[in-house]
Each structure stands twice: as structure tokens, then as C-alpha cells.
mmCIF file of C-alpha atoms in Angstrom:
data_model
loop_
_atom_site.group_PDB
_atom_site.id
_atom_site.type_symbol
_atom_site.label_atom_id
_atom_site.label_comp_id
_atom_site.label_asym_id
_atom_site.label_seq_id
_atom_site.Cartn_x
_atom_site.Cartn_y
_atom_site.Cartn_z
ATOM 1 C CA MET A 1227 22.923 -32.678 0.090
ATOM 2 C CA LEU A 1228 22.244 -29.137 1.230
ATOM 3 C CA GLU A 1229 19.916 -29.081 4.246
ATOM 4 C CA TYR A 1230 18.527 -26.455 6.551
ATOM 5 C CA ASP A 1231 17.124 -26.881 10.040
ATOM 6 C CA LYS A 1232 14.423 -24.594 11.300
ATOM 7 C CA LEU A 1233 13.271 -24.389 14.865
ATOM 8 C CA LEU A 1234 9.503 -24.609 14.686
ATOM 9 C CA SER A 1235 8.424 -24.751 18.325
ATOM 10 C CA ALA A 1236 9.546 -23.944 21.826
ATOM 11 C CA LYS A 1237 9.714 -27.669 22.561
ATOM 12 C CA GLY A 1238 12.829 -28.022 20.462
ATOM 13 C CA LYS A 1239 11.294 -29.914 17.562
ATOM 14 C CA HIS A 1240 12.945 -29.489 14.199
ATOM 15 C CA THR A 1241 11.740 -29.948 10.661
ATOM 16 C CA ARG A 1242 14.374 -30.655 8.068
ATOM 17 C CA LEU A 1243 13.917 -29.107 4.626
ATOM 18 C CA GLN A 1244 15.753 -30.728 1.724
ATOM 19 C CA VAL A 1245 16.405 -28.017 -0.812
ATOM 20 C CA ASP A 1246 17.036 -30.267 -3.799
ATOM 21 C CA GLU A 1247 13.546 -31.778 -3.434
ATOM 22 C CA ILE A 1248 11.756 -28.466 -3.809
ATOM 23 C CA ASP A 1249 9.926 -27.744 -7.047
ATOM 24 C CA GLU A 1250 7.188 -25.365 -8.160
ATOM 25 C CA ALA A 1251 4.503 -27.679 -6.744
ATOM 26 C CA THR A 1252 5.988 -27.719 -3.234
ATOM 27 C CA PRO A 1253 3.676 -25.846 -0.817
ATOM 28 C CA LEU A 1254 5.146 -22.554 0.359
ATOM 29 C CA ILE A 1255 3.601 -23.166 3.783
ATOM 30 C CA GLY A 1256 4.204 -26.612 5.189
ATOM 31 C CA GLU A 1257 1.719 -28.686 7.110
ATOM 32 C CA ASN A 1258 3.425 -27.970 10.421
ATOM 33 C CA PHE A 1259 2.742 -24.260 10.135
ATOM 34 C CA GLU A 1260 -0.954 -24.531 10.988
ATOM 35 C CA GLY A 1261 -0.390 -23.066 14.420
ATOM 36 C CA TYR A 1262 2.210 -20.488 13.578
ATOM 37 C CA ARG A 1263 2.161 -16.857 12.584
ATOM 38 C CA SER A 1264 4.629 -14.155 11.644
ATOM 39 C CA CYS A 1265 6.179 -12.127 14.447
ATOM 40 C CA GLY A 1266 7.057 -9.216 12.157
ATOM 41 C CA ASN A 1267 10.856 -9.479 12.369
ATOM 42 C CA GLY A 1268 11.647 -12.274 9.969
ATOM 43 C CA GLN A 1269 11.078 -15.028 12.555
ATOM 44 C CA VAL A 1270 8.231 -17.457 13.071
ATOM 45 C CA GLU A 1271 6.746 -18.068 16.469
ATOM 46 C CA PRO A 1272 4.053 -20.459 17.740
ATOM 47 C CA GLU A 1273 0.596 -18.987 17.764
ATOM 48 C CA GLU A 1274 -0.523 -18.249 21.288
ATOM 49 C CA SER A 1275 -3.715 -19.664 22.638
ATOM 50 C CA ALA A 1276 -6.873 -17.619 22.600
ATOM 51 C CA ALA A 1277 -6.528 -16.983 26.318
ATOM 52 C CA GLU A 1278 -3.047 -15.559 25.845
ATOM 53 C CA THR A 1279 -3.798 -13.321 22.855
ATOM 54 C CA THR A 1280 -7.318 -12.061 23.269
ATOM 55 C CA ASP A 1281 -10.457 -12.909 25.114
ATOM 56 C CA SER A 1282 -12.572 -12.424 21.991
ATOM 57 C CA PRO A 1283 -13.808 -15.418 19.962
ATOM 58 C CA GLN A 1284 -13.398 -15.797 16.213
ATOM 59 C CA SER A 1285 -16.009 -13.090 15.740
ATOM 60 C CA GLY A 1286 -13.607 -10.711 17.484
ATOM 61 C CA LEU A 1287 -10.984 -11.401 14.814
ATOM 62 C CA VAL A 1288 -13.546 -10.831 12.077
ATOM 63 C CA GLY A 1289 -14.537 -7.561 13.730
ATOM 64 C CA MET A 1290 -10.918 -6.390 13.809
ATOM 65 C CA ILE A 1291 -10.413 -7.284 10.146
ATOM 66 C CA VAL A 1292 -13.567 -5.382 9.180
ATOM 67 C CA VAL A 1293 -12.320 -2.331 11.087
ATOM 68 C CA LEU A 1294 -8.992 -2.504 9.247
ATOM 69 C CA LEU A 1295 -10.750 -2.800 5.895
ATOM 70 C CA VAL A 1296 -12.588 0.471 6.533
ATOM 71 C CA GLY A 1297 -9.292 2.335 6.345
ATOM 72 C CA VAL A 1298 -8.234 0.434 3.227
ATOM 73 C CA PHE A 1299 -11.530 1.308 1.546
ATOM 74 C CA VAL A 1300 -11.266 5.023 2.393
ATOM 75 C CA SER A 1301 -7.650 5.364 1.232
ATOM 76 C CA GLN A 1302 -8.335 3.612 -2.077
ATOM 77 C CA ALA A 1303 -11.581 5.496 -2.676
ATOM 78 C CA ASP A 1304 -9.638 8.738 -2.367
ATOM 79 C CA GLY A 1305 -7.365 7.666 -5.207
ATOM 80 C CA SER A 1306 -10.223 7.519 -7.719
ATOM 81 C CA LEU A 1307 -12.142 10.372 -6.103
ATOM 82 C CA VAL A 1308 -9.351 12.813 -6.904
ATOM 83 C CA LEU A 1309 -9.625 11.839 -10.569
ATOM 84 C CA ALA A 1310 -13.211 13.090 -10.510
ATOM 85 C CA ALA A 1311 -12.242 16.290 -8.713
ATOM 86 C CA TYR A 1312 -8.893 17.296 -10.186
ATOM 87 C CA SER A 1313 -10.368 19.078 -13.227
ATOM 88 C CA LYS A 1314 -12.556 21.202 -10.939
ATOM 89 C CA VAL A 1315 -9.597 21.940 -8.649
ATOM 90 C CA SER A 1316 -7.377 22.917 -11.568
ATOM 91 C CA SER A 1317 -10.132 25.071 -13.031
ATOM 92 C CA GLU A 1318 -10.732 26.968 -9.791
ATOM 93 C CA PHE A 1319 -7.053 27.810 -9.379
ATOM 94 C CA GLY A 1320 -6.442 28.263 -13.113
ATOM 95 C CA ASP A 1321 -3.548 25.798 -13.055
ATOM 96 C CA PHE A 1322 -4.268 22.865 -15.369
ATOM 97 C CA GLU A 1323 -0.564 22.215 -15.988
ATOM 98 C CA ASN A 1324 -0.016 21.069 -12.400
ATOM 99 C CA GLY A 1325 -3.311 19.214 -12.061
ATOM 100 C CA SER A 1326 -1.618 15.821 -12.421
ATOM 101 C CA TRP A 1327 0.431 16.545 -9.282
ATOM 102 C CA LEU A 1328 -2.729 16.108 -7.216
ATOM 103 C CA PHE A 1329 -2.332 12.417 -7.952
ATOM 104 C CA SER A 1330 1.456 12.277 -8.283
ATOM 105 C CA ALA A 1331 2.107 13.928 -4.891
ATOM 106 C CA TYR A 1332 -0.069 11.319 -3.191
ATOM 107 C CA VAL A 1333 1.698 8.410 -4.887
ATOM 108 C CA LEU A 1334 5.154 9.884 -4.235
ATOM 109 C CA ALA A 1335 4.462 10.223 -0.511
ATOM 110 C CA MET A 1336 3.164 6.650 -0.425
ATOM 111 C CA CYS A 1337 6.304 5.288 -2.107
ATOM 112 C CA VAL A 1338 8.598 7.077 0.335
ATOM 113 C CA THR A 1339 6.789 6.418 3.619
ATOM 114 C CA GLN A 1340 5.422 2.924 3.076
ATOM 115 C CA PRO A 1341 8.706 1.053 3.733
ATOM 116 C CA LEU A 1342 9.232 3.021 6.966
ATOM 117 C CA TYR A 1343 5.995 1.920 8.602
ATOM 118 C CA GLY A 1344 7.231 -1.620 9.128
ATOM 119 C CA LYS A 1345 10.326 -0.491 11.035
ATOM 120 C CA LEU A 1346 8.477 2.170 13.011
ATOM 121 C CA SER A 1347 5.734 -0.280 13.978
ATOM 122 C CA ASP A 1348 8.369 -2.607 15.445
ATOM 123 C CA ILE A 1349 9.483 0.271 17.675
ATOM 124 C CA TYR A 1350 6.249 2.007 18.616
ATOM 125 C CA GLY A 1351 3.719 -0.763 18.040
ATOM 126 C CA ARG A 1352 1.271 -1.626 15.274
ATOM 127 C CA LYS A 1353 -1.721 0.127 16.782
ATOM 128 C CA THR A 1354 0.108 3.414 17.375
ATOM 129 C CA CYS A 1355 1.478 3.585 13.830
ATOM 130 C CA LEU A 1356 -1.912 2.732 12.346
ATOM 131 C CA GLN A 1357 -3.603 5.491 14.336
ATOM 132 C CA ILE A 1358 -0.902 7.979 13.314
ATOM 133 C CA SER A 1359 -1.453 7.068 9.664
ATOM 134 C CA TYR A 1360 -5.188 7.705 10.083
ATOM 135 C CA MET A 1361 -4.471 11.090 11.666
ATOM 136 C CA LEU A 1362 -2.083 12.067 8.868
ATOM 137 C CA PHE A 1363 -4.683 11.080 6.305
ATOM 138 C CA ALA A 1364 -7.403 13.074 8.073
ATOM 139 C CA LEU A 1365 -5.103 16.104 8.393
ATOM 140 C CA GLY A 1366 -4.132 15.948 4.728
ATOM 141 C CA THR A 1367 -7.750 15.505 3.666
ATOM 142 C CA ALA A 1368 -8.903 18.520 5.675
ATOM 143 C CA CYS A 1369 -6.054 20.688 4.382
ATOM 144 C CA THR A 1370 -6.824 19.612 0.813
ATOM 145 C CA GLY A 1371 -10.447 20.667 1.163
ATOM 146 C CA LEU A 1372 -9.467 23.984 2.749
ATOM 147 C CA GLY A 1373 -6.501 24.777 0.486
ATOM 148 C CA GLN A 1374 -6.388 28.276 -0.993
ATOM 149 C CA SER A 1375 -3.871 27.625 -3.763
ATOM 150 C CA MET A 1376 -2.747 24.765 -5.960
ATOM 151 C CA ARG A 1377 0.549 24.489 -4.071
ATOM 152 C CA GLN A 1378 -1.262 24.175 -0.751
ATOM 153 C CA VAL A 1379 -3.548 21.491 -2.139
ATOM 154 C CA ILE A 1380 -0.622 19.533 -3.631
ATOM 155 C CA ALA A 1381 1.289 19.709 -0.327
ATOM 156 C CA ALA A 1382 -1.814 18.522 1.518
ATOM 157 C CA ARG A 1383 -2.140 15.632 -0.917
ATOM 158 C CA ALA A 1384 1.414 14.586 -0.013
ATOM 159 C CA VAL A 1385 0.413 14.487 3.669
ATOM 160 C CA GLN A 1386 -2.607 12.428 2.655
ATOM 161 C CA GLY A 1387 -0.363 10.001 0.811
ATOM 162 C CA ALA A 1388 1.877 9.553 3.856
ATOM 163 C CA GLY A 1389 -1.187 8.595 5.860
ATOM 164 C CA GLY A 1390 -2.716 6.458 3.135
ATOM 165 C CA ALA A 1391 0.475 4.404 2.883
ATOM 166 C CA GLY A 1392 0.170 3.365 6.520
ATOM 167 C CA MET A 1393 -3.554 2.686 6.244
ATOM 168 C CA VAL A 1394 -2.804 0.028 3.629
ATOM 169 C CA CYS A 1395 0.582 -1.458 4.536
ATOM 170 C CA MET A 1396 -0.111 -1.635 8.281
ATOM 171 C CA VAL A 1397 -3.084 -3.863 7.499
ATOM 172 C CA SER A 1398 -0.750 -6.313 5.742
ATOM 173 C CA ILE A 1399 1.579 -6.278 8.748
ATOM 174 C CA LEU A 1400 -1.286 -6.738 11.205
ATOM 175 C CA LEU A 1401 -2.685 -9.664 9.232
ATOM 176 C CA THR A 1402 0.543 -11.603 9.766
ATOM 177 C CA ASP A 1403 0.211 -10.911 13.500
ATOM 178 C CA LEU A 1404 -3.479 -11.758 13.858
ATOM 179 C CA VAL A 1405 -3.992 -14.582 11.367
ATOM 180 C CA PRO A 1406 -2.299 -18.015 11.069
ATOM 181 C CA LEU A 1407 0.161 -18.132 8.182
ATOM 182 C CA ASN A 1408 -1.869 -20.621 6.163
ATOM 183 C CA GLU A 1409 -4.841 -18.192 6.157
ATOM 184 C CA VAL A 1410 -2.981 -14.944 5.413
ATOM 185 C CA ALA A 1411 -3.504 -15.268 1.650
ATOM 186 C CA LEU A 1412 -7.257 -15.707 2.120
ATOM 187 C CA TYR A 1413 -7.523 -12.601 4.278
ATOM 188 C CA ARG A 1414 -5.294 -10.726 1.855
ATOM 189 C CA SER A 1415 -7.898 -11.423 -0.814
ATOM 190 C CA TYR A 1416 -10.432 -9.572 1.354
ATOM 191 C CA VAL A 1417 -8.047 -6.615 1.488
ATOM 192 C CA ASN A 1418 -7.760 -6.676 -2.303
ATOM 193 C CA ILE A 1419 -11.546 -6.676 -2.574
ATOM 194 C CA ALA A 1420 -11.778 -3.654 -0.280
ATOM 195 C CA GLN A 1421 -9.152 -1.891 -2.384
ATOM 196 C CA THR A 1422 -10.975 -2.599 -5.626
ATOM 197 C CA VAL A 1423 -14.379 -1.612 -4.259
ATOM 198 C CA GLY A 1424 -12.867 1.603 -2.923
ATOM 199 C CA ARG A 1425 -11.225 2.479 -6.238
ATOM 200 C CA SER A 1426 -14.391 1.741 -8.190
ATOM 201 C CA CYS A 1427 -16.858 3.489 -5.885
ATOM 202 C CA GLY A 1428 -14.657 6.504 -5.187
ATOM 203 C CA GLY A 1429 -15.032 7.861 -8.701
ATOM 204 C CA ALA A 1430 -18.829 7.578 -8.775
ATOM 205 C CA VAL A 1431 -19.416 8.900 -5.264
ATOM 206 C CA GLY A 1432 -16.773 11.587 -5.659
ATOM 207 C CA GLY A 1433 -18.244 12.681 -8.969
ATOM 208 C CA TYR A 1434 -21.696 13.024 -7.429
ATOM 209 C CA ILE A 1435 -20.361 15.075 -4.508
ATOM 210 C CA VAL A 1436 -18.320 17.287 -6.833
ATOM 211 C CA GLU A 1437 -21.399 18.032 -8.936
ATOM 212 C CA THR A 1438 -23.739 18.680 -6.008
ATOM 213 C CA LEU A 1439 -21.619 20.098 -3.166
ATOM 214 C CA GLY A 1440 -18.352 21.059 -4.831
ATOM 215 C CA TRP A 1441 -14.872 19.560 -4.951
ATOM 216 C CA ARG A 1442 -13.915 20.754 -1.469
ATOM 217 C CA TRP A 1443 -16.641 18.676 0.138
ATOM 218 C CA ALA A 1444 -15.498 15.637 -1.819
ATOM 219 C CA PHE A 1445 -12.403 15.722 0.408
ATOM 220 C CA LEU A 1446 -13.927 17.114 3.600
ATOM 221 C CA CYS A 1447 -16.572 14.362 3.639
ATOM 222 C CA GLN A 1448 -13.789 11.823 4.150
ATOM 223 C CA CYS A 1449 -12.781 13.337 7.495
ATOM 224 C CA PRO A 1450 -15.750 12.026 9.558
ATOM 225 C CA VAL A 1451 -15.269 8.519 8.150
ATOM 226 C CA THR A 1452 -11.573 8.649 8.997
ATOM 227 C CA PHE A 1453 -12.264 9.798 12.563
ATOM 228 C CA ILE A 1454 -14.774 6.974 12.963
ATOM 229 C CA ALA A 1455 -12.087 4.545 11.777
ATOM 230 C CA ILE A 1456 -9.656 5.979 14.355
ATOM 231 C CA GLY A 1457 -12.206 5.361 17.098
ATOM 232 C CA LEU A 1458 -12.921 1.836 15.906
ATOM 233 C CA VAL A 1459 -9.207 1.001 15.839
ATOM 234 C CA ALA A 1460 -8.792 2.353 19.375
ATOM 235 C CA TRP A 1461 -11.753 0.250 20.494
ATOM 236 C CA LYS A 1462 -11.324 -3.039 18.633
ATOM 237 C CA LEU A 1463 -7.606 -3.424 17.980
ATOM 238 C CA PRO A 1464 -5.589 -4.707 20.958
ATOM 239 C CA VAL A 1465 -2.225 -3.196 21.833
ATOM 240 C CA SER A 1466 0.450 -5.395 20.282
ATOM 241 C CA SER A 1467 2.829 -7.045 22.726
ATOM 242 C CA LYS A 1468 5.472 -7.379 20.044
ATOM 243 C CA SER A 1469 8.538 -5.185 20.235
ATOM 244 C CA GLY A 1470 10.545 -6.342 17.245
ATOM 245 C CA GLY A 1471 11.809 -9.416 19.074
ATOM 246 C CA THR A 1472 14.396 -7.584 21.227
ATOM 247 C CA THR A 1473 14.608 -5.367 24.290
ATOM 248 C CA GLU A 1474 16.676 -2.837 22.371
ATOM 249 C CA ALA A 1475 16.023 0.812 23.220
ATOM 250 C CA ALA A 1476 13.852 2.843 20.854
ATOM 251 C CA GLU A 1477 16.689 5.289 20.129
ATOM 252 C CA SER A 1478 18.966 2.463 19.045
ATOM 253 C CA LYS A 1479 16.241 1.050 16.804
ATOM 254 C CA LEU A 1480 15.673 4.443 15.208
ATOM 255 C CA LYS A 1481 19.356 4.585 14.271
ATOM 256 C CA ARG A 1482 18.961 1.310 12.401
ATOM 257 C CA ILE A 1483 16.291 2.761 10.121
ATOM 258 C CA ASP A 1484 17.600 3.531 6.656
ATOM 259 C CA TRP A 1485 16.875 7.281 6.649
ATOM 260 C CA VAL A 1486 19.456 7.965 3.928
ATOM 261 C CA GLY A 1487 17.829 5.380 1.702
ATOM 262 C CA ALA A 1488 14.385 6.864 2.301
ATOM 263 C CA VAL A 1489 15.530 10.411 1.451
ATOM 264 C CA THR A 1490 17.501 9.434 -1.658
ATOM 265 C CA LEU A 1491 14.652 7.216 -2.859
ATOM 266 C CA SER A 1492 12.207 10.115 -2.522
ATOM 267 C CA LEU A 1493 14.567 12.444 -4.411
ATOM 268 C CA THR A 1494 15.015 9.865 -7.160
ATOM 269 C CA ILE A 1495 11.271 9.375 -7.616
ATOM 270 C CA LEU A 1496 10.513 13.101 -7.369
ATOM 271 C CA SER A 1497 13.121 14.060 -9.959
ATOM 272 C CA ALA A 1498 11.884 11.301 -12.279
ATOM 273 C CA LEU A 1499 8.328 12.638 -12.002
ATOM 274 C CA ILE A 1500 9.524 16.160 -12.796
ATOM 275 C CA ILE A 1501 11.354 14.927 -15.898
ATOM 276 C CA VAL A 1502 8.388 12.907 -17.157
ATOM 277 C CA ASP A 1503 5.705 15.450 -16.272
ATOM 278 C CA MET A 1504 7.449 18.675 -17.313
ATOM 279 C CA GLY A 1505 10.197 17.691 -19.726
ATOM 280 C CA GLY A 1506 9.284 18.507 -23.310
ATOM 281 C CA GLN A 1507 5.893 19.891 -22.275
ATOM 282 C CA LYS A 1508 6.035 22.704 -19.765
ATOM 283 C CA TYR A 1509 9.789 23.158 -20.182
ATOM 284 C CA PRO A 1510 12.197 22.045 -22.932
ATOM 285 C CA PHE A 1511 14.735 19.396 -21.967
ATOM 286 C CA SER A 1512 17.442 22.057 -22.144
ATOM 287 C CA HIS A 1513 15.753 24.110 -19.413
ATOM 288 C CA PRO A 1514 17.738 24.441 -16.139
ATOM 289 C CA ILE A 1515 14.885 22.893 -14.129
ATOM 290 C CA ILE A 1516 14.848 19.739 -16.261
ATOM 291 C CA ILE A 1517 18.654 19.519 -16.317
ATOM 292 C CA SER A 1518 18.731 19.896 -12.524
ATOM 293 C CA ALA A 1519 16.121 17.149 -12.217
ATOM 294 C CA MET A 1520 18.225 14.849 -14.412
ATOM 295 C CA VAL A 1521 21.338 15.485 -12.317
ATOM 296 C CA THR A 1522 19.392 14.938 -9.098
ATOM 297 C CA PHE A 1523 17.935 11.727 -10.478
ATOM 298 C CA ALA A 1524 21.371 10.356 -11.360
ATOM 299 C CA VAL A 1525 23.151 11.429 -8.156
ATOM 300 C CA ALA A 1526 20.360 10.439 -5.769
ATOM 301 C CA GLY A 1527 19.886 7.142 -7.594
ATOM 302 C CA VAL A 1528 23.569 6.239 -7.299
ATOM 303 C CA ILE A 1529 23.682 7.215 -3.611
ATOM 304 C CA PHE A 1530 20.567 5.132 -2.983
ATOM 305 C CA LEU A 1531 22.023 2.048 -4.672
ATOM 306 C CA VAL A 1532 25.384 2.365 -2.894
ATOM 307 C CA THR A 1533 23.718 2.942 0.472
ATOM 308 C CA GLU A 1534 21.417 -0.048 0.093
ATOM 309 C CA ASP A 1535 24.234 -2.296 -1.093
ATOM 310 C CA ARG A 1536 27.036 -1.385 1.314
ATOM 311 C CA TYR A 1537 26.148 0.869 4.217
ATOM 312 C CA ALA A 1538 22.558 0.382 5.354
ATOM 313 C CA LYS A 1539 22.314 -2.083 8.244
ATOM 314 C CA GLU A 1540 18.669 -2.734 7.461
ATOM 315 C CA PRO A 1541 18.141 -1.372 3.920
ATOM 316 C CA ILE A 1542 14.802 0.053 2.921
ATOM 317 C CA PHE A 1543 15.050 -2.065 -0.232
ATOM 318 C CA PRO A 1544 17.531 -4.982 -0.084
ATOM 319 C CA LEU A 1545 19.105 -5.134 -3.528
ATOM 320 C CA HIS A 1546 19.799 -8.849 -3.248
ATOM 321 C CA LEU A 1547 16.076 -9.412 -3.791
ATOM 322 C CA LEU A 1548 16.586 -8.449 -7.426
ATOM 323 C CA SER A 1549 18.740 -11.550 -7.892
ATOM 324 C CA ARG A 1550 15.766 -13.807 -7.160
ATOM 325 C CA TYR A 1551 13.728 -14.788 -10.184
ATOM 326 C CA VAL A 1552 10.462 -15.151 -8.263
ATOM 327 C CA VAL A 1553 10.795 -11.704 -6.709
ATOM 328 C CA VAL A 1554 11.670 -9.965 -9.980
ATOM 329 C CA THR A 1555 8.812 -11.571 -11.893
ATOM 330 C CA SER A 1556 6.364 -10.775 -9.086
ATOM 331 C CA TYR A 1557 7.461 -7.138 -9.067
ATOM 332 C CA ALA A 1558 7.160 -6.996 -12.854
ATOM 333 C CA VAL A 1559 3.619 -8.384 -12.804
ATOM 334 C CA LEU A 1560 2.576 -5.998 -10.029
ATOM 335 C CA PHE A 1561 4.117 -3.058 -11.876
ATOM 336 C CA LEU A 1562 2.274 -3.862 -15.094
ATOM 337 C CA GLN A 1563 -0.962 -4.545 -13.238
ATOM 338 C CA ASN A 1564 -0.891 -1.262 -11.332
ATOM 339 C CA PHE A 1565 0.244 0.600 -14.455
ATOM 340 C CA ALA A 1566 -2.753 -0.704 -16.398
ATOM 341 C CA GLN A 1567 -5.265 -0.207 -13.577
ATOM 342 C CA THR A 1568 -4.167 3.361 -12.882
ATOM 343 C CA ALA A 1569 -4.253 4.242 -16.576
ATOM 344 C CA LEU A 1570 -7.739 2.787 -16.961
ATOM 345 C CA MET A 1571 -8.976 4.612 -13.862
ATOM 346 C CA MET A 1572 -7.849 7.894 -15.382
ATOM 347 C CA ILE A 1573 -8.835 7.266 -19.002
ATOM 348 C CA ILE A 1574 -12.225 5.529 -18.731
ATOM 349 C CA PRO A 1575 -14.119 8.367 -16.963
ATOM 350 C CA ILE A 1576 -12.605 10.990 -19.280
ATOM 351 C CA TYR A 1577 -13.438 8.874 -22.338
ATOM 352 C CA PHE A 1578 -17.136 8.686 -21.475
ATOM 353 C CA GLN A 1579 -17.245 12.342 -20.480
ATOM 354 C CA VAL A 1580 -15.852 13.379 -23.861
ATOM 355 C CA THR A 1581 -17.463 10.847 -26.219
ATOM 356 C CA LYS A 1582 -20.796 10.222 -24.460
ATOM 357 C CA LYS A 1583 -21.183 13.590 -22.742
ATOM 358 C CA ALA A 1584 -21.598 11.719 -19.457
ATOM 359 C CA SER A 1585 -21.604 13.599 -16.175
ATOM 360 C CA THR A 1586 -18.764 13.165 -13.706
ATOM 361 C CA ALA A 1587 -20.866 10.885 -11.503
ATOM 362 C CA VAL A 1588 -22.099 8.718 -14.382
ATOM 363 C CA ALA A 1589 -18.609 8.438 -15.864
ATOM 364 C CA GLY A 1590 -17.341 7.168 -12.522
ATOM 365 C CA THR A 1591 -19.894 4.350 -12.494
ATOM 366 C CA TYR A 1592 -18.173 2.759 -15.489
ATOM 367 C CA LEU A 1593 -15.390 1.705 -13.110
ATOM 368 C CA ILE A 1594 -17.766 -0.387 -10.996
ATOM 369 C CA PRO A 1595 -17.642 -3.558 -13.202
ATOM 370 C CA ALA A 1596 -14.004 -3.925 -12.167
ATOM 371 C CA VAL A 1597 -15.282 -4.749 -8.671
ATOM 372 C CA PHE A 1598 -16.793 -8.039 -9.776
ATOM 373 C CA GLY A 1599 -13.748 -9.278 -11.659
ATOM 374 C CA ASN A 1600 -11.323 -8.363 -8.891
ATOM 375 C CA THR A 1601 -13.600 -9.819 -6.219
ATOM 376 C CA ILE A 1602 -13.883 -13.188 -7.950
ATOM 377 C CA GLY A 1603 -10.183 -13.272 -8.791
ATOM 378 C CA GLY A 1604 -9.141 -12.314 -5.262
ATOM 379 C CA LEU A 1605 -11.318 -14.945 -3.608
ATOM 380 C CA LEU A 1606 -10.154 -17.664 -6.006
ATOM 381 C CA THR A 1607 -6.512 -16.768 -5.441
ATOM 382 C CA GLY A 1608 -6.878 -16.882 -1.663
ATOM 383 C CA PHE A 1609 -8.678 -20.223 -1.924
ATOM 384 C CA PHE A 1610 -5.995 -21.781 -4.132
ATOM 385 C CA ILE A 1611 -3.162 -20.639 -1.871
ATOM 386 C CA LYS A 1612 -4.927 -21.890 1.245
ATOM 387 C CA ARG A 1613 -5.515 -25.266 -0.432
ATOM 388 C CA ARG A 1614 -1.800 -25.367 -1.336
ATOM 389 C CA VAL A 1615 -2.403 -26.253 -4.952
ATOM 390 C CA SER A 1616 0.261 -25.558 -7.560
ATOM 391 C CA LYS A 1617 0.373 -21.797 -8.042
ATOM 392 C CA ARG A 1618 2.322 -21.460 -11.276
ATOM 393 C CA PRO A 1619 -0.485 -22.443 -13.718
ATOM 394 C CA TYR A 1620 -2.972 -20.092 -12.059
ATOM 395 C CA THR A 1621 -0.442 -17.265 -11.875
ATOM 396 C CA LEU A 1622 0.263 -17.595 -15.598
ATOM 397 C CA LEU A 1623 -3.440 -17.912 -16.427
ATOM 398 C CA PHE A 1624 -4.545 -14.871 -14.423
ATOM 399 C CA THR A 1625 -1.614 -12.789 -15.661
ATOM 400 C CA LYS A 1626 -2.459 -13.557 -19.290
ATOM 401 C CA ARG A 1627 -6.151 -12.852 -18.715
ATOM 402 C CA SER A 1628 -5.362 -9.463 -17.163
#
């Protein structure tokens, strides 16, 4: 019988896990994990007492979570806000062909930088990386509102995306540090609610600002909120004592980061976007730009796969994950979910603007009903996971309903 021993406490106690007894109803988090939390480097450590971690009571934890959710709300609201503003931006610069890059540049920067935040936060600390992400977002937002050409605005949106990636993913990392493992799913449901509320409200609020003050102020108005969030993080969030679990020098840790994987991944995604966005529309597929994008996509993709499989010490995306059925199906569901949500966010406002002659602000309000469905679903999911009930039936049910 195949068995694994895991060290669960500093007292030397062991819990033996029998692999052949595991089925889909087995709780992912055992009963002995009540007092444990993630230490951010693949290990599990006992949760320190309140006196060792922070002097604040439970309300202090709630306050920190609320502060973190402010950043999540702002970053997600920006995603739907730009949908209300991009037609005005394109019209002012007379460049409707590249209007979609206002959204694509943001997403591209998020895809490239998001995996790096985890490694960098192990080196420089959670709080520092979160504050840097806020600053990048504020800088990108200000430059977007002040941009004098479409290229400047698109570049600023990429900076925004680099900051927005940290504002979201650092919250997930911090939750595993601040919250016991058996409650992470419940708090994650609050993050999902903040994301949904931000996406739904961003279109309506952004549309109103675009109509009354102009598209530039739709971006510039985000700067004060972001600076307030920076101040709240500096005030409420304690400096993490974690250093990745080792006393290794920062320079040595930086060398372990998969920079080649990050660069080749960005080139692969960028070239794919160029092919999809421009191929057959702005340029024929025989055009040198499209051919160059195809070559770049193939070469960068191969280098990325080889690097992740053979050379990267700590790959940005471990390819062995794709051999796990649970991981692949989870990725597939998330891909389809985000694909559908993004498409609806773009299509629904335009549909009502064209067919019902609705204003930009009114068209954005049609996204608000999504808040209620996502809120109820998120809370139920967190409750089920915390109660350790069988997850497969509910996963199948919610996936089919979506």
C-alpha cells in the first residue's frame, strides 16, 4: 500500500494518508488542518497565536480583508469601465481599428506579470509587492487619462494591467497567509463577489462619467481611490515575516525566477493576439506582419515549452500540471467561464445601445443583475467547501447552470 507521511506540527506528530482510500468525497482539507495555514512556498506551517502574529482581534483581520477587497474592486471595475469608454477614445484619436487593444493590452500585461508576483513577494514581501502593484496601476491610469495618442493610451493600459494583476493575485496569496486553510475558500468567495460587483458597476459608473465629464476623467477618477487604497494597505496590513522559507540572498532568489519563460510567454500571447485581431481584417494573412507574428508565435511557443519542461528551476507554468485531470478540467471550466463573461460584458452594453438606443450609462446598468447571481453562487461555494461536503455534484451543477 502506497503511503505518505506529512509532518503537521513542530511537535513531531505525523498523520498518515492512505492514497488508495481517497475518493471524490474525501475532504481536501483534513480535520487536523484547523490550525494551519499556507506559508507561500509549498509548505504548511502551524498557525501562530494571535500574540505572535498581530495584536488585532478578529475585527482586525476583517479590516485587512476589506482593505484588500478595495483594490480588487477597483481593478475589476476598470475592466468594464474601459468598455464604456473605448468607443469615445477611438473616436477622439480616429483609430477604431486599434480600439480593441485598449482591452487586449491590459489583459496581456496581466497574463505576463501575474505569475511573477508570487516569486517576487517571497523575496521582497507581500506588502511591498502589493503596494508596487497599486502604484503601477495608479501610474497607468493617470497616463491613460493624459495620453495624447492611441499608442500612448495603449501603452499606459499595459502598465495598468501589470498593476491590476498584482492587485488581484496578491490578495489570493495574502489570504493563504492571513486565514486558516479551512476558511480560505469562504474568503475567496468574498473576493469573487468584489470582482463581480466591480465588473458590473464599472460599466454603469464609467458610462455616466464618460457622458458627463469625458472619457479622460473616467480613468483619472480612479487615481484618488487607488491612492487611498495604498494608504490603507500601509496602515492596516502588517509587514510579512515570511521570506520564502529560506535565508537565501535576494540576488540568488532572483536568478531562480523564470525570466525566459515570462518573456517567451508574453511573446507567444502577443503574437497570437496580433494574428487574431489583425489577420484577415486589417491585413491579409499573406502580409509580412501576420507572417512574422505566426513565426514568432511558433518559435516563442516552442522555446517556452522547452524551457518550462527542461531548463527552468522553478517554471512559471509547470507543464506536469497538464497531466492531472483535476487541473485540466478546472482550467477548462475557468477558461470557458471567463470567455463567456468577457464576451457578455462587451456585447450586452453594445446590444442595448444599438437596439434600444440606450445611453452608455443605462446600457452599463444591464450588467448589474450578474452581481446577484455571482454573489449567491460565490457564498454557496465557499460554504460547501468549508463544510467539506462532496464537491463534484455541485461543481457539475454550477458548471451546467452557467
